[in-house]
Amino acid sequence: MKATFTFITLLVTTATFAQTNITGKVTDAKGVAIPGVNVYLKGTYDGTSSDARGGFAFETDETGNQLLTVQALGFEIQQISIRCNGQLVSHDIKLLESINVLTAVTITAGAMEASDEKKSVVLKPLDIVTTSGAMGDITAALLTLPGTSTVGNDGRLFVRGGDASETAIFVDGMQVGNAFGTTASNVPTRTRFSPNLFKGSFFSTGGYSAEYGQALSSALALNTLDLPLRNQGDLSIMALGGGYTQTLVGKQQSLTASANYYNLAPYQSIIKQNFDWEQAPASWDSEISLRHKWGNAAKSRSGMLKAYFHSEGNRMAIWQKIPGSDSRGDRIQLRNNYHYGNLSFRHSNSNGWLLYGGAAYSYNKDAWKLNFDPVRQVTTLSHTKIVAVRDFSSRFSLKNGLEWYIKTYSEALTDQNLRRDFTDHQLNHFAEGSYYFSNRLVMVGGVRTGYSSLARQVWIDPRFSMAYKFENEGQVSFAAGRFNQLPEEKTRIHDINLKNTSATHYILNYFIVNNNRTLRAEAFYKNYNHLTTWQGNASEPFDIAQNGTGYARGFDLFYRDKKSLKSTDFWITYSFIDSKRQYATYTTRIQPSFAPRHNASVVAKHFVTGLKSQLGLSWSWNSGYPYNDSNLPGEMQRKTGMYSDLSLSWSYLPRPNVIIHAACSNVLGRNNVFGYRYATQPDETGTYASLPVGQGARRFAFIALFITLSKDKSANQLNNL
Amino acid sequence: MKTIFRIITLILFISPAVWAQDSPYQKAMKKEIASLITTDSLPQLQRSANAFARIAELNPSEWQPAYYQALAYIYQSFNMALAIDKKDEALAKADELVKKADAISPNNPEIMTMQGFVTIAKLSADPAGRGQSLSGVAMQTLGKSLTMDNKNPRTLLLMAQMEYGMARFFGSGTEKACGLAKQSLAIFSSQDEEALKAAIQPTWGKNQAEGMVANCK
């Protein structure tokens, strides 16, 4: 028995002797204790978590050299070599914070992002489609954001004193030519692409990345959905037409095909129109999109290939009165055909490399009849791009890209056998590095170079931005850069030697999101140089020069609140734009017609559970459009009355897969005027007769029924509203 | 000497039996699982997550440590005291862990269900802002999981919770949600919990199912 006892005692004491106690305290770089840190010996089960005061203590039976591993969310992992020999090991450990893309500062100067995944967003993708008054048009929804101006007789995006051509639009990184439908002058247009294609967007009103070029004012990058969720069919029946979309989803790929037809004739036969339509706008479109993904993000190699094809055709014929004449006026007939194809890919691997790029082609043909004189204009844009991004560490990454554009334009007077055209090749390279000094401070610097074969010009555009995040989650950011853009093709065709117009941006931004409330304030200064000027008529200009200069400066405010009012989400925007420029036929610097001084909008959405309905309201306002009165000396002497439009919408979900949507714009029936057109010659009394440029109709009403057919009965087309 | 011999024989005889019952991996897992599913204190949940992380490092071919570590982070995100940023940080980690588990054991309905649970937790962190975009994703993931195993009580429970929320939102009846909850509880009750625990198979969710069924009455 004694022997047994000795044997057991021996066993126990050996064990006790081999045990090593490890203790210490974990703090951050400033000495603040970090609780809940995982502290353990690598390759063993021995370890513990630090307590509320950062302290830790544990025992191990291991002996010899061991690796003490210290790991916590938000900090860099640390490993310390220790020796376990039964004696107390004590270590105080300082952890360095790691860069967390999820919570780190982001550059918000000039940028407004719509995303479901990121933090510094002003919108959710769904907001773009549920904004009342937008009528499902991406651009119309963006016009409720700061920095933009609503130009009711145009419909395109006007950003901070820039004209509509100064915004470049990209789908999955590839540029889109003629992103807006062609239309007669003073008849507003829409974006060609349905908002339900996109999972998010990045809208920049200035100071954007070196990745984007040939746009003086703004870049809008739209990202299409990845794999759709399920097989489903979506049927839409509207007062104006209808459509059907079928989605088929496989394990790694998907196919979506859709077709739509719209015709405004029945609607216009019921509701009185101000415009004198001979043939109401009618259009068809069809789309196919394919997705294929590979790899597994957890196993580090993964990627996705997206193909998207869009075709559409539009028809219209309208009579426009001539100031000072009693006749029916000019007849404008348009047949537009448009095709866009986009093939893009992204692939990332474990070594910190991300590759993306693609090829895209836009083809736009406008067959006009201007008072029965046929004119044909064809614009094409092809864009190929390859970008490599390398993350050298979690702090530093470098992006390098090459782009090749081919732009062609031709116009022909078909019955006179007159035709002219040009082809321009543009080569671009861009490089951009971003460095996180900490989770609070980031700097991005880049340079974009370009060459145009037609202009025979090389340009170099530096870009810079930085952001700093405060303790209270608010952040300030700054962006600056130079931007070049060749003149519009309709001007270039008259002088193919035209060089770049240019702009310089400076932007200072404050942004804070807290508890479902967002505040964004931004001040900007933009300087224009080498703007194109000419004499005579825009369709036959002469003395084309590029000496125009200008500026735009101002500030804007955006406040969004989903919290204060129950079941209500609203945002308020105000933009002040002070802009003057000498361009087109103006001989002095004037305030352009598309840059009202004060702009404001309010958007509200309220969900009423009892009614199973979402009620929407949007109001947009500006202080009036400058215009040129031919009866007064000087240029752009007058301003229209203020613009105001209140729109309401009602979406009713009787069943989860059925939506009835009704909307009405300009509910108050306000007679908005966007400017005046003047006769080219004075009448016998010596005055120039004028006609107001107004709205197509006092109000626009819209009613639609959306039905989703799928196995999952709760799926609906909320995305399509 | 005889006694010593007997003791040694006894040790030799017993030990393999003990080892067969519980490897150090199993022992550690059982201990940590027991403490994970009985707590809702943040520090304890973080201790659990850390412990599973240590176990995962030593057992890279087992999916359960990453699975339970994800669960520990999901439970953290349901703590009302946490700011949304912190919740998202925990859930991003949970997301990463579920993907890691999925890479070890593909097409596993338990892991697919956990993926659905991560989405539901993200949705719960900001229902007003994320409800519309994430409820479809959650239903889809759970639906996929049910096609692999339509008798998984946890999938049915989460499905029931989603259906319940949507029925409340649309003001429609909760019969479907309650039916799913009852189905889930019936399966929980018919299972041999001890046997599953011994095999380190997931058993969590029974209490929630009971609570939901009681709520439905």
XYZ file of N, CA and C in Angstrom, chain A residues 230 232-235 607 611-613 651-660 705-721, chain B residues 132 135-136 139 162-173 176:
159
model
N -33.581 33.562 -56.706
C -34.425 32.398 -56.978
C -34.963 32.463 -58.392
N -37.786 32.998 -60.793
C -39.065 33.673 -60.683
C -39.440 34.358 -61.981
N -40.716 34.621 -62.120
C -41.223 35.382 -63.250
C -41.857 36.643 -62.710
N -41.573 37.765 -63.333
C -42.140 39.035 -62.886
C -42.959 39.631 -64.010
N -44.220 39.861 -63.703
C -45.121 40.408 -64.701
C -45.497 41.816 -64.277
N -44.656 53.862 -43.905
C -45.285 52.562 -44.055
C -46.468 52.450 -43.099
N -52.809 49.366 -43.544
C -53.221 49.480 -44.945
C -52.353 48.615 -45.859
N -51.349 47.935 -45.283
C -50.371 47.166 -46.065
C -49.792 48.042 -47.174
N -49.505 49.274 -46.850
C -49.141 50.225 -47.884
C -47.932 51.056 -47.519
N -48.036 52.584 -52.678
C -47.790 51.189 -53.051
C -48.561 50.303 -52.086
N -49.382 49.456 -52.632
C -50.257 48.618 -51.816
C -49.886 47.164 -52.049
N -49.662 46.429 -50.961
C -49.270 45.021 -51.060
C -50.396 44.149 -50.513
N -51.403 43.837 -51.320
C -52.517 43.036 -50.812
C -52.045 41.631 -50.454
N -51.130 41.106 -51.232
C -50.516 39.814 -50.937
C -49.024 39.998 -51.103
N -48.224 39.160 -50.411
C -46.790 39.397 -50.500
C -46.240 39.422 -51.933
N -46.869 38.743 -52.871
C -46.301 38.721 -54.222
C -47.023 39.636 -55.201
N -47.894 40.493 -54.708
C -48.627 41.407 -55.587
C -48.448 42.837 -55.078
N -48.104 43.732 -55.974
C -47.983 45.144 -55.607
C -48.821 45.970 -56.571
N -49.614 46.854 -56.014
C -50.317 47.833 -56.845
C -49.697 49.184 -56.521
N -49.543 47.327 -61.938
C -49.741 46.118 -61.153
C -48.521 45.229 -61.384
N -47.880 44.819 -60.309
C -46.699 43.954 -60.413
C -46.998 42.621 -59.742
N -46.820 41.550 -60.475
C -47.062 40.223 -59.908
C -45.795 39.392 -60.048
N -45.405 38.746 -58.962
C -44.232 37.885 -59.007
C -44.681 36.440 -58.881
N -44.227 35.608 -59.805
C -44.575 34.199 -59.771
C -43.334 33.413 -59.399
N -43.382 32.784 -58.235
C -42.253 31.942 -57.852
C -42.738 30.962 -56.804
N -41.887 29.998 -56.492
C -42.242 29.027 -55.459
C -42.314 29.722 -54.107
N -41.450 30.717 -53.933
C -41.430 31.459 -52.686
C -42.497 32.549 -52.761
N -43.605 32.325 -52.067
C -44.766 33.191 -52.217
C -44.550 34.605 -51.676
N -43.484 34.782 -50.922
C -43.288 36.108 -50.341
C -42.457 37.015 -51.245
N -41.922 36.445 -52.347
C -41.104 37.267 -53.230
C -41.982 38.297 -53.922
N -41.482 39.482 -54.094
C -42.233 40.482 -54.851
C -41.286 41.381 -55.615
N -41.896 42.344 -56.299
C -41.109 43.217 -57.165
C -40.865 44.571 -56.525
N -40.766 44.596 -55.202
C -40.491 45.873 -54.541
C -39.383 46.615 -55.267
N -38.441 45.847 -55.795
C -37.310 46.448 -56.505
C -37.730 47.204 -57.755
N -38.940 46.903 -58.246
C -39.312 47.481 -59.534
C -40.142 48.748 -59.415
N -40.483 49.108 -58.207
C -41.394 50.254 -58.052
C -40.749 51.536 -58.554
N -36.035 44.840 -45.980
C -36.437 44.554 -47.349
C -35.343 43.830 -48.124
N -34.499 40.028 -45.935
C -35.434 38.954 -45.602
C -35.503 37.921 -46.726
N -35.423 38.395 -47.962
C -35.415 37.457 -49.087
C -34.205 36.549 -49.044
N -34.641 33.913 -46.246
C -35.596 32.873 -46.633
C -34.983 31.929 -47.655
N -38.863 33.834 -39.206
C -38.948 34.735 -40.362
C -40.404 34.895 -40.804
N -41.108 33.763 -40.893
C -42.516 33.792 -41.317
C -43.348 34.616 -40.345
N -43.032 34.488 -39.065
C -43.760 35.209 -38.031
C -43.577 36.718 -38.220
N -42.328 37.112 -38.416
C -42.027 38.528 -38.618
C -42.733 39.086 -39.842
N -42.725 38.281 -40.928
C -43.346 38.767 -42.156
C -44.866 38.836 -42.023
N -45.439 37.836 -41.313
C -46.889 37.847 -41.112
C -47.286 39.093 -40.326
N -46.481 39.435 -39.333
C -46.758 40.636 -38.542
C -46.658 41.880 -39.411
N -45.632 41.902 -40.280
C -45.388 43.059 -41.137
C -46.538 43.261 -42.126
N -46.992 42.153 -42.724
C -48.054 42.257 -43.712
C -49.437 42.203 -43.070
N -49.468 42.044 -41.744
C -50.753 41.994 -41.058
C -51.563 40.755 -41.405
N -50.888 39.685 -41.840
C -51.619 38.460 -42.181
C -51.504 37.456 -41.030
N -52.150 36.306 -41.188
C -52.210 35.311 -40.119
C -50.853 34.662 -39.846
N -49.017 29.797 -40.523
C -47.900 29.100 -41.154
C -46.684 29.123 -40.225
